[in-house]
Short mmCIF file of C-alpha atoms and ligand atoms in Angstrom, two decimals:
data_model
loop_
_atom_site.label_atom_id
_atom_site.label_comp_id
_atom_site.label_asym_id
_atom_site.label_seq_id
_atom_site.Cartn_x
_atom_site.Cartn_y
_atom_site.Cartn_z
CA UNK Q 1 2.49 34.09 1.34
CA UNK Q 2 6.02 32.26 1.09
CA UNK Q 3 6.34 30.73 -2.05
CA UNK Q 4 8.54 27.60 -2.20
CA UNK Q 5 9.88 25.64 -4.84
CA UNK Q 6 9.55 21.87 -4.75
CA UNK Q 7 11.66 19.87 -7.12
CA UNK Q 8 9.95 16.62 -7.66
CA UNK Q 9 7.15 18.10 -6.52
CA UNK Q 10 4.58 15.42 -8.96
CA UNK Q 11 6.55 12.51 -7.03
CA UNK Q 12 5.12 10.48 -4.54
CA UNK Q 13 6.42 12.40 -1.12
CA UNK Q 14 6.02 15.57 -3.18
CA UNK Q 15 2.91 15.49 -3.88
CA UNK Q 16 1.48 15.04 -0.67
CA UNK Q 17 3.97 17.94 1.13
CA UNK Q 18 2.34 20.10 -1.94
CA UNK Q 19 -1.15 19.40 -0.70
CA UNK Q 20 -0.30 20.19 3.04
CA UNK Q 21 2.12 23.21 2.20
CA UNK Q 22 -1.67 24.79 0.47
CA UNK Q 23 -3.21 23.71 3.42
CA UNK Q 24 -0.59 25.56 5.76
CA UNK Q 25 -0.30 28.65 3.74
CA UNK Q 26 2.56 28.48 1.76
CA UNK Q 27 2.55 28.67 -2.36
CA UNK Q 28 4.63 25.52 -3.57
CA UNK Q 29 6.33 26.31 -7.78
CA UNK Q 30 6.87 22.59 -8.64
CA UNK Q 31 9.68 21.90 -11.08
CA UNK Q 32 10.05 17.80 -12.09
CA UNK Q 33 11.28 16.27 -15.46
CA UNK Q 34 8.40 13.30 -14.32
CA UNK Q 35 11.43 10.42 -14.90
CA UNK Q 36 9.24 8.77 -12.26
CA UNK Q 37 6.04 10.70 -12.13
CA UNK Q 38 2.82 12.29 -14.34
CA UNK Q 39 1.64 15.56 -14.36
CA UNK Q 40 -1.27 14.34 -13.45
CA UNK Q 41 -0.38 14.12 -10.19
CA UNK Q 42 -0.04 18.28 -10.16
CA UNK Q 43 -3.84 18.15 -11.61
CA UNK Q 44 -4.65 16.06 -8.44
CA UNK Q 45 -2.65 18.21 -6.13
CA UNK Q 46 -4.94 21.54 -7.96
CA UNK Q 47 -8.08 19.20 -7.39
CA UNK Q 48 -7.24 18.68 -3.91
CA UNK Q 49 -6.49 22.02 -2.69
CA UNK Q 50 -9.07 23.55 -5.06
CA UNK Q 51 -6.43 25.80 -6.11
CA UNK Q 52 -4.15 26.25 -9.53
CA UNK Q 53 -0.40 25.11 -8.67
CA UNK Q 54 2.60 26.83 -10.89
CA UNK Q 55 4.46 23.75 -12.54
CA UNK Q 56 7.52 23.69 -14.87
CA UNK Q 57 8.97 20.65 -16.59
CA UNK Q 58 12.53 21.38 -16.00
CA UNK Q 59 15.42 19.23 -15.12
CA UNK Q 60 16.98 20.09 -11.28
CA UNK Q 61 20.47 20.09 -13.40
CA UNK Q 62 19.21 22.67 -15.73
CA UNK Q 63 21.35 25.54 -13.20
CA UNK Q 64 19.98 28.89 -15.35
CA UNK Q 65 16.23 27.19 -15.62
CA UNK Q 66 16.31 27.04 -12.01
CA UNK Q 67 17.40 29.86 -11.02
CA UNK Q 68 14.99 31.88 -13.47
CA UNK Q 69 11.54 29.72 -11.90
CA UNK Q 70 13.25 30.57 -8.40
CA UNK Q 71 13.65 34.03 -9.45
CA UNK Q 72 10.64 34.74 -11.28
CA UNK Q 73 8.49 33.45 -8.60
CA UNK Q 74 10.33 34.89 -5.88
CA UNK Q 75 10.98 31.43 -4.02
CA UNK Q 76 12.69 32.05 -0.28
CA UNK Q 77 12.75 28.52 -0.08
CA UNK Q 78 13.07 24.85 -1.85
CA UNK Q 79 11.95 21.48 -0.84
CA UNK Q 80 14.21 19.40 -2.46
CA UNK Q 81 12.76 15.61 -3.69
CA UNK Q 82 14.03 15.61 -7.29
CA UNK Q 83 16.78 12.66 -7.59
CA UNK Q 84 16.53 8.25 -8.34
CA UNK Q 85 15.74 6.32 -5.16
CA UNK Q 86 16.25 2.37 -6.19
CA UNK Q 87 18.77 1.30 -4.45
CA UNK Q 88 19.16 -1.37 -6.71
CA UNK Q 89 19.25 0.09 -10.06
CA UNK Q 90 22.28 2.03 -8.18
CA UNK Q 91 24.26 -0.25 -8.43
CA UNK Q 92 23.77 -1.03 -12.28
CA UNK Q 93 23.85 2.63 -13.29
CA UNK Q 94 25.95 4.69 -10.20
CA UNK Q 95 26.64 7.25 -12.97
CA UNK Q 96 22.91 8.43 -13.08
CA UNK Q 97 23.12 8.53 -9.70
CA UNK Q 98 25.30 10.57 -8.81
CA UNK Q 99 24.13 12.73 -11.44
CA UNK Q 100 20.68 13.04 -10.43
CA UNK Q 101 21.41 13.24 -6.93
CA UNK Q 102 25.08 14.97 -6.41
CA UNK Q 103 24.85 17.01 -9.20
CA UNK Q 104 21.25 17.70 -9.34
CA UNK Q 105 21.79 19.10 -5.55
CA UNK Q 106 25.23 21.15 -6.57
CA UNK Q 107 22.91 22.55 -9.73
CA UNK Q 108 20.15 23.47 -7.38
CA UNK Q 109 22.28 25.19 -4.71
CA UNK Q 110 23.83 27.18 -7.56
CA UNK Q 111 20.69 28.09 -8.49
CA UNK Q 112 19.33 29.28 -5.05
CA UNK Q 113 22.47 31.38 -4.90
CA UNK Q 114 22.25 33.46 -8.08
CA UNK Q 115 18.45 33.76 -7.27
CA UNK Q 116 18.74 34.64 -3.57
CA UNK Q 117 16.98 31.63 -1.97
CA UNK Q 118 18.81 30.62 1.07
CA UNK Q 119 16.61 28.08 2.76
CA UNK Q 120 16.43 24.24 1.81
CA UNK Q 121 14.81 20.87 3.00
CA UNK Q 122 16.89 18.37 1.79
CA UNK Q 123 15.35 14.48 1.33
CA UNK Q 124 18.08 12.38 2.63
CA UNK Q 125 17.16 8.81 4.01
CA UNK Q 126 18.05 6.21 6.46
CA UNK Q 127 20.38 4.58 3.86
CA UNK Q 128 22.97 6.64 5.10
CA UNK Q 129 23.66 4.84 8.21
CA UNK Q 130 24.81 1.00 6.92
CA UNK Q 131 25.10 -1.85 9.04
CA UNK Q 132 23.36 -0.76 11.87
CA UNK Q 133 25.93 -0.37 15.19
CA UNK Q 134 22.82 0.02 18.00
CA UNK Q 135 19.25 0.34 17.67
CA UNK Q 136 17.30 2.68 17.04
CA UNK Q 137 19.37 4.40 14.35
CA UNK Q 138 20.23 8.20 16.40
CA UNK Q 139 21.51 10.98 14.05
CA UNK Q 140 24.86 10.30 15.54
CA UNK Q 141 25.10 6.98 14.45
CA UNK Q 142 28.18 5.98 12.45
CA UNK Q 143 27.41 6.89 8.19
CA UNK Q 144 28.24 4.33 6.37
CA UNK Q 145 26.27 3.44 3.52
CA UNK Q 146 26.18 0.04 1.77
CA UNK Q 147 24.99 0.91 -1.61
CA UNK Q 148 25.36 4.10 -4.69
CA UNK Q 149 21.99 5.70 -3.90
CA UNK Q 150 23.18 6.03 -0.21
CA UNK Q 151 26.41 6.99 -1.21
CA UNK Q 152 24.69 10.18 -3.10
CA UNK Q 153 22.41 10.96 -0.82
CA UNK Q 154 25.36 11.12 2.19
CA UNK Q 155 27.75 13.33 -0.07
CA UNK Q 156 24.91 15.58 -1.06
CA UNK Q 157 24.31 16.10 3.04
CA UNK Q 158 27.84 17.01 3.25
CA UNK Q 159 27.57 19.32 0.50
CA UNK Q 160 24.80 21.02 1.71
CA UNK Q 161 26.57 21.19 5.04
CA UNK Q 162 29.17 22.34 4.02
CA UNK Q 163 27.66 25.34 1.80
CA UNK Q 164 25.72 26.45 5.39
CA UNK Q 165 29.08 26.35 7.17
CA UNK Q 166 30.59 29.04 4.28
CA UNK Q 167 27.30 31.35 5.24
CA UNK Q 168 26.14 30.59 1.83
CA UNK Q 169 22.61 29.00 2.96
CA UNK Q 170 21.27 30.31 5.73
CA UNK Q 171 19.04 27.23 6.85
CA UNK Q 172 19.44 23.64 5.68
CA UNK Q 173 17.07 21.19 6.78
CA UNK Q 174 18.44 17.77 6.39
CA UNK Q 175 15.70 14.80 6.49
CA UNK Q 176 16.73 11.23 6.84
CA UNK Q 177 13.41 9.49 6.13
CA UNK Q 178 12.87 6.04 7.35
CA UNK Q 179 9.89 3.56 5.21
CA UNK Q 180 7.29 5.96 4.07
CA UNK Q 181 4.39 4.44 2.82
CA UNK Q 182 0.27 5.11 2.26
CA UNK Q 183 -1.37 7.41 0.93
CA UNK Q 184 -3.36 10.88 0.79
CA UNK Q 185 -6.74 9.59 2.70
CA UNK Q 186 -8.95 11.27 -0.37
CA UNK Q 187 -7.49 8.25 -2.41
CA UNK Q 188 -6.30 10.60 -4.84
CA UNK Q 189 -2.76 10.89 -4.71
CA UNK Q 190 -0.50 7.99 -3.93
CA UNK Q 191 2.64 6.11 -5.10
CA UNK Q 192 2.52 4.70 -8.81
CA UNK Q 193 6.36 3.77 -9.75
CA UNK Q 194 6.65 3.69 -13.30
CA UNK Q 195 8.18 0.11 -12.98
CA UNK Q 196 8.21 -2.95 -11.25
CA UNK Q 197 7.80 -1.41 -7.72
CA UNK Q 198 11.06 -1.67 -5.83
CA UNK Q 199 9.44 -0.96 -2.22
CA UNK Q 200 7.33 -3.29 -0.29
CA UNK Q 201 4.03 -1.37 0.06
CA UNK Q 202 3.19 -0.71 -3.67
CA UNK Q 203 4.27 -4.26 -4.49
CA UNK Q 204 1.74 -5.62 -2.20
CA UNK Q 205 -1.09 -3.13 -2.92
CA UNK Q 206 -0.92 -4.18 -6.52
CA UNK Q 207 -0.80 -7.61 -5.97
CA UNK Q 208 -4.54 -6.97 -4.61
CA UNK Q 209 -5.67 -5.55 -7.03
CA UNK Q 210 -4.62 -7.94 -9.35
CA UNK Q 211 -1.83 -6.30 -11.35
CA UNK Q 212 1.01 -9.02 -9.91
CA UNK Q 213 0.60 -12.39 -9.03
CA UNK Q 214 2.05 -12.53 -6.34
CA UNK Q 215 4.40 -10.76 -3.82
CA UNK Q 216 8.25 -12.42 -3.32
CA UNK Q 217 9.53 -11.85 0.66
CA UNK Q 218 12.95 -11.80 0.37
CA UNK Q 219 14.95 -13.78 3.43
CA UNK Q 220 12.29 -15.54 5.94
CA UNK Q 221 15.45 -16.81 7.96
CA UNK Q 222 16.63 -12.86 9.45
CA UNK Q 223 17.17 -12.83 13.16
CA UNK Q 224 13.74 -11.11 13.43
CA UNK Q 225 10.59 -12.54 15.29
CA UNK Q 226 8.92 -13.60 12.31
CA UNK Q 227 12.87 -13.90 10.28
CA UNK Q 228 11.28 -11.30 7.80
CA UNK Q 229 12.69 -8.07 7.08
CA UNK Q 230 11.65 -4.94 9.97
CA UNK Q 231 11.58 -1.26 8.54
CA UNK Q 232 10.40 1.63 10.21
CA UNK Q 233 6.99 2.44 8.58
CA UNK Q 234 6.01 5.68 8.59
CA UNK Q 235 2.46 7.11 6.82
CA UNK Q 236 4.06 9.76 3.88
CA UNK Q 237 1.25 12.43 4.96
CA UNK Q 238 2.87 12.59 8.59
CA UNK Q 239 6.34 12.89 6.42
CA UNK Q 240 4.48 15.37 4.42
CA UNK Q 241 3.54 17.46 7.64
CA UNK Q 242 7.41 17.41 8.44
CA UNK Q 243 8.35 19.57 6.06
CA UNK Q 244 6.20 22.02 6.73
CA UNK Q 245 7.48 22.12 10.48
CA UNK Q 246 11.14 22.57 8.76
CA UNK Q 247 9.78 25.41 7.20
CA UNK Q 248 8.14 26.97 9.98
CA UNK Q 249 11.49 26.67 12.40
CA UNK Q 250 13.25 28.66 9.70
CA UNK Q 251 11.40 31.73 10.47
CA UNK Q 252 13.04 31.80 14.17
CA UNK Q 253 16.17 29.32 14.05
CA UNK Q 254 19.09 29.58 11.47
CA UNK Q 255 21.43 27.11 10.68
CA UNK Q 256 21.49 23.55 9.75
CA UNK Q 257 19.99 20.13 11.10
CA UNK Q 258 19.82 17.00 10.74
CA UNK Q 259 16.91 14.79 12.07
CA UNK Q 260 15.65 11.04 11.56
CA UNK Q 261 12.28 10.68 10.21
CA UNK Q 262 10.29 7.12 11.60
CA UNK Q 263 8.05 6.28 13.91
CA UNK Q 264 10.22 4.66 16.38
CA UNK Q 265 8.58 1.09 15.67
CA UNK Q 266 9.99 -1.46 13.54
CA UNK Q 267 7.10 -3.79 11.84
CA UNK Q 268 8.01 -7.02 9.58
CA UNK Q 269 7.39 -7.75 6.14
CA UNK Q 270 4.50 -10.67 7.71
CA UNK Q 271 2.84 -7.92 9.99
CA UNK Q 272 2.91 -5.49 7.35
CA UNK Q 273 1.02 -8.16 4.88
CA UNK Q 274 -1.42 -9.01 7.82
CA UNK Q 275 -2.04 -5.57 8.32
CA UNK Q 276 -3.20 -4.70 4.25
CA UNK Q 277 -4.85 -7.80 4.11
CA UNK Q 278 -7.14 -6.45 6.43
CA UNK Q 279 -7.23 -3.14 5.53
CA UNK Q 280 -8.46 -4.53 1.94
CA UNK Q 281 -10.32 -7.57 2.79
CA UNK Q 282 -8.36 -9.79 0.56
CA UNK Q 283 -5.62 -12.14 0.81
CA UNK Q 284 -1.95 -11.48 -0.73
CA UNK Q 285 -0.43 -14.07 -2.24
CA UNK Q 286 3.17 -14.77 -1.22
CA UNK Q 287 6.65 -16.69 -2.05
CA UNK Q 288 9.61 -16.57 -0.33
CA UNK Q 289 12.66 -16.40 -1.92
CA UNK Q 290 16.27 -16.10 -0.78
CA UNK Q 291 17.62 -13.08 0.74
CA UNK Q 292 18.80 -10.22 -1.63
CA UNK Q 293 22.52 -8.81 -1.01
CA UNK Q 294 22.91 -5.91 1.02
CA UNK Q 295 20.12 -5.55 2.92
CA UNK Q 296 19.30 -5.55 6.15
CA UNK Q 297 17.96 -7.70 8.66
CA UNK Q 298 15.86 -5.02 11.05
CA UNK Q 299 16.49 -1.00 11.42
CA UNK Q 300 14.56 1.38 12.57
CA UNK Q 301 15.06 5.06 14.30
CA UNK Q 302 14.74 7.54 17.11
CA UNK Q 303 12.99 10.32 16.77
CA UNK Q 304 13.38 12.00 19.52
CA UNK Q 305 15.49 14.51 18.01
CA UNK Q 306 12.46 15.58 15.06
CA UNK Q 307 10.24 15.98 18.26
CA UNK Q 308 12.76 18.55 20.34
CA UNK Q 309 13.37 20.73 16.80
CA UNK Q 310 10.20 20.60 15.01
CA UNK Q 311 7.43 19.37 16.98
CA UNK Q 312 6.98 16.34 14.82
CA UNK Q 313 5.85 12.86 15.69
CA UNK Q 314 4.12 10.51 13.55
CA UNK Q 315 0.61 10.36 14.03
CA UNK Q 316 -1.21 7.48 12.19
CA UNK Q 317 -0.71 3.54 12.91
CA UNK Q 318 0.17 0.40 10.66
CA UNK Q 319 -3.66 0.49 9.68
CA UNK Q 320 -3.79 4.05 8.50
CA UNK Q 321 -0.93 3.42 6.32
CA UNK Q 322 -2.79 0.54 4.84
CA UNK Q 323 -6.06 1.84 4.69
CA UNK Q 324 -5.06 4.83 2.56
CA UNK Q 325 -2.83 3.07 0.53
CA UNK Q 326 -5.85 1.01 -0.36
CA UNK Q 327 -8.13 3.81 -0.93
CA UNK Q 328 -5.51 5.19 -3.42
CA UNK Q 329 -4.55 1.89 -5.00
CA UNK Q 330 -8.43 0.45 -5.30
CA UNK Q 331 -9.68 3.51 -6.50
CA UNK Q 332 -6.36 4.15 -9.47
CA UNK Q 333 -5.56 0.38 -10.16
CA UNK Q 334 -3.59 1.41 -13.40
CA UNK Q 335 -2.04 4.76 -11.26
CA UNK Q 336 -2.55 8.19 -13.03
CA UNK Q 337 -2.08 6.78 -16.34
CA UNK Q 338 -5.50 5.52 -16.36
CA UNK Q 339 -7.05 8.84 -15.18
N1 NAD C 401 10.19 6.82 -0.98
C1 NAD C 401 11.13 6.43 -0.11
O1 NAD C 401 11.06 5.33 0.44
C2 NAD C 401 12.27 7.35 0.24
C3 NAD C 401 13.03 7.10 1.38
C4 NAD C 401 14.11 7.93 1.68
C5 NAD C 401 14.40 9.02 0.87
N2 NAD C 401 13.65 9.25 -0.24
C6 NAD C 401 14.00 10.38 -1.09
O2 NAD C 401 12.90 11.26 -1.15
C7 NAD C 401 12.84 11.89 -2.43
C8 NAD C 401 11.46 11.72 -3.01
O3 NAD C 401 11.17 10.33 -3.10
P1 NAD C 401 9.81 9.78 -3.71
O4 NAD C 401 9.55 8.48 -3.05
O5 NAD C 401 8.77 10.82 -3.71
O6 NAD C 401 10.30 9.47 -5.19
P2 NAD C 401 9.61 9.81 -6.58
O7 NAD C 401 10.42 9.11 -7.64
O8 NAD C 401 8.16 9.51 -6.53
O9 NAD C 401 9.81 11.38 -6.68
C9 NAD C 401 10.98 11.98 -7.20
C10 NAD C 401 10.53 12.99 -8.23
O10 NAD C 401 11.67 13.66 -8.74
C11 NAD C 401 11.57 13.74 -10.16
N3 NAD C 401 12.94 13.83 -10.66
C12 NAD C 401 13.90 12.88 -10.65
N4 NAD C 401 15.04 13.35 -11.17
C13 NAD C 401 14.80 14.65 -11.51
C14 NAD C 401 15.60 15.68 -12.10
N5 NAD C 401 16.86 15.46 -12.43
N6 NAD C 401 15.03 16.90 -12.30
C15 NAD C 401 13.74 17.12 -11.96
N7 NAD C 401 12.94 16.18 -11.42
C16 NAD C 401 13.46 14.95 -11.19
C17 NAD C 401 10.82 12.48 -10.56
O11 NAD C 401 10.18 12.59 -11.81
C18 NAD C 401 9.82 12.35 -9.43
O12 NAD C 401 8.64 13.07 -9.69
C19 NAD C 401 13.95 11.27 -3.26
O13 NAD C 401 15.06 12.15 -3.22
C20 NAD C 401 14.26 9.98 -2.53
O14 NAD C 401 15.59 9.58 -2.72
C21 NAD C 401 12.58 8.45 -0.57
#
């Protein structure tokens, strides 16, 4: 069986590609320092897969730790989540990014290298490309990120690029994900920031259940059909399934690639409201409220590319993103915390 370490495996994509790397055969080692997570997500994950999962609480920066876990478990591979993803906070503390997310990559590829692990699926995300040029976003697209967190996450692609051009790695896996939201359909695993929740779909899932009052839309005046913000929404357990695929074409192709992650679809913030409303039978209260800097009017990608490599296409609709996020939310109002 091919045992792979996940970093930020108790995280919210994490812990669904844990659940379908069991059901695919391979053994995923999870190492995360939960800065954003529980570990009782990993007693979900166990639950799940009626299986025991081998966990560490380790920092990806912690080079020798790493590198022992890899070793000691005989890893061939890593999935690599571990890193900060608010493009906001960013801004206010760049520092921490670029230390979670450049140097928490560097420390990892180290790591791989003194414990002969070649292979690695990298997390990277649409962020990368800016100001869109066309539409859909291709993987050719100019790269030209508007914020920190993109920043990081583009120079730890060229990193990792670079390290497969020297022969180091034999297969890198680059991922640009597009909007991933919902939820395992069991209800049992799911997102639960430990904050205010900086994406769209947790915001409005716990305004249902009555945690917020209400949800703020930021900019009803974009050049969009409804002027709400469009985003590529994309169901996190056909994400999930992607990185198995990666896996799998590293037993026959070598080398690196780089492939968009997205349905193909852009949906607004109003049809994405519409759509949870009646996935949950209740109605979201909302206020607008002025645009926020930076972002975007409307992106989403092509995915052709993710189709010729690895098979992949997403699967579930709009409604099976809502659904499940509903199931998880309804059934764990407070998150794990409460469980
Ligand atoms: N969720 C999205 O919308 C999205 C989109 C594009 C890319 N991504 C990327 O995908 C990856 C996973 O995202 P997610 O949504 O599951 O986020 P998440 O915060 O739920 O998961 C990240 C996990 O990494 C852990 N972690 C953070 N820093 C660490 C460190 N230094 N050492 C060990 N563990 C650490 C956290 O505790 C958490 O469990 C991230 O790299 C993120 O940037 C996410």
């Amino acid at each position: 069986m091919t045992r792979v370490l996940v970093t930020g495996g108790a995280g919210y994509i994490g812990s669904h590609t844990c659940v379908e790397l069991v059901s695919r055969g391979y053994e995923p080692v999870i190492v995360d320092n939960f800065v954003n997570s529980s570990p009782k997500a990993i007693d979900r994950i166990c639950q799940l897969t009626n299986r025991p999962v081998d966990w560490y609480e380790a920092d990806v920066r912690d080079t020798a730790r790493i590198a022992e876990i890899i070793a000691k478990h005989e890893c061939e591979a890593a999935i690599h989540f571990a890193g900060l993803k608010a493009v906001g906070e960013s801004t206010e503390k760049p520092l921490e990014y670029y230390s979670a997310n450049v140097m928490g990559t560097h420390s990892l590829i180290e790591a791989m290298l003194q414990s002969g692990a070649s292979q690695i699926v990298f997390s990277s995300s649409a962020t990368v490309y800016g100001e869109p040029e066309f539409l859909p976003y291709t993987e050719s697209h100019r790269l030209r990120p508007t914020n920190p967190y993109g920043n990081t996450k583009l120079t730890a692609e060229m990193l990792l690029n670079d390290v497969a051009g020297s022969g180091a790695l034999t297969d890198v896996a680059i991922l640009r994900y597009f909007n991933p939201i919902g939820a395992h359909p069991s209800g049992m695993i799911g997102e639960d920031p430990n904050d205010i929740p900086n994406n769209l779909m947790p915001y409005v899932a716990q305004v249902a259940v009555g945690r917020r009052p209400h949800l703020n839309v930021f900019g009803n005046d974009y050049d969009t059909a409804d002027g709400t913000g469009v985003r590529d929404y994309l169901h996190v357990v056909d994400l999930a399934r992607a990185h198995v695929l990666a896996l799998d074409r590293f037993k026959h192709t070598h080398g690196p690639f780089t492939v968009n992650l997205g349905t193909g679809n852009g949906s607004s913030v109003l049809d994405v409201v519409r759509a949870f409303e009646a996935a949950c039978g209740k109605s979201i209260a909302m206020e607008f409220a002025p645009r926020r800097a930076g972002d975007i009017a409307a992106f989403w990608a092509d995915p052709s590319l993710a189709h010729e490599l690895l098979g992949w296409h997403a699967e579930l609709t709009l409604e099976d993103m809502c659904r499940d996020q509903w199931a998880w939310q309804s059934q764990n109002p407070q998150g794990y915390e409460a469980a």
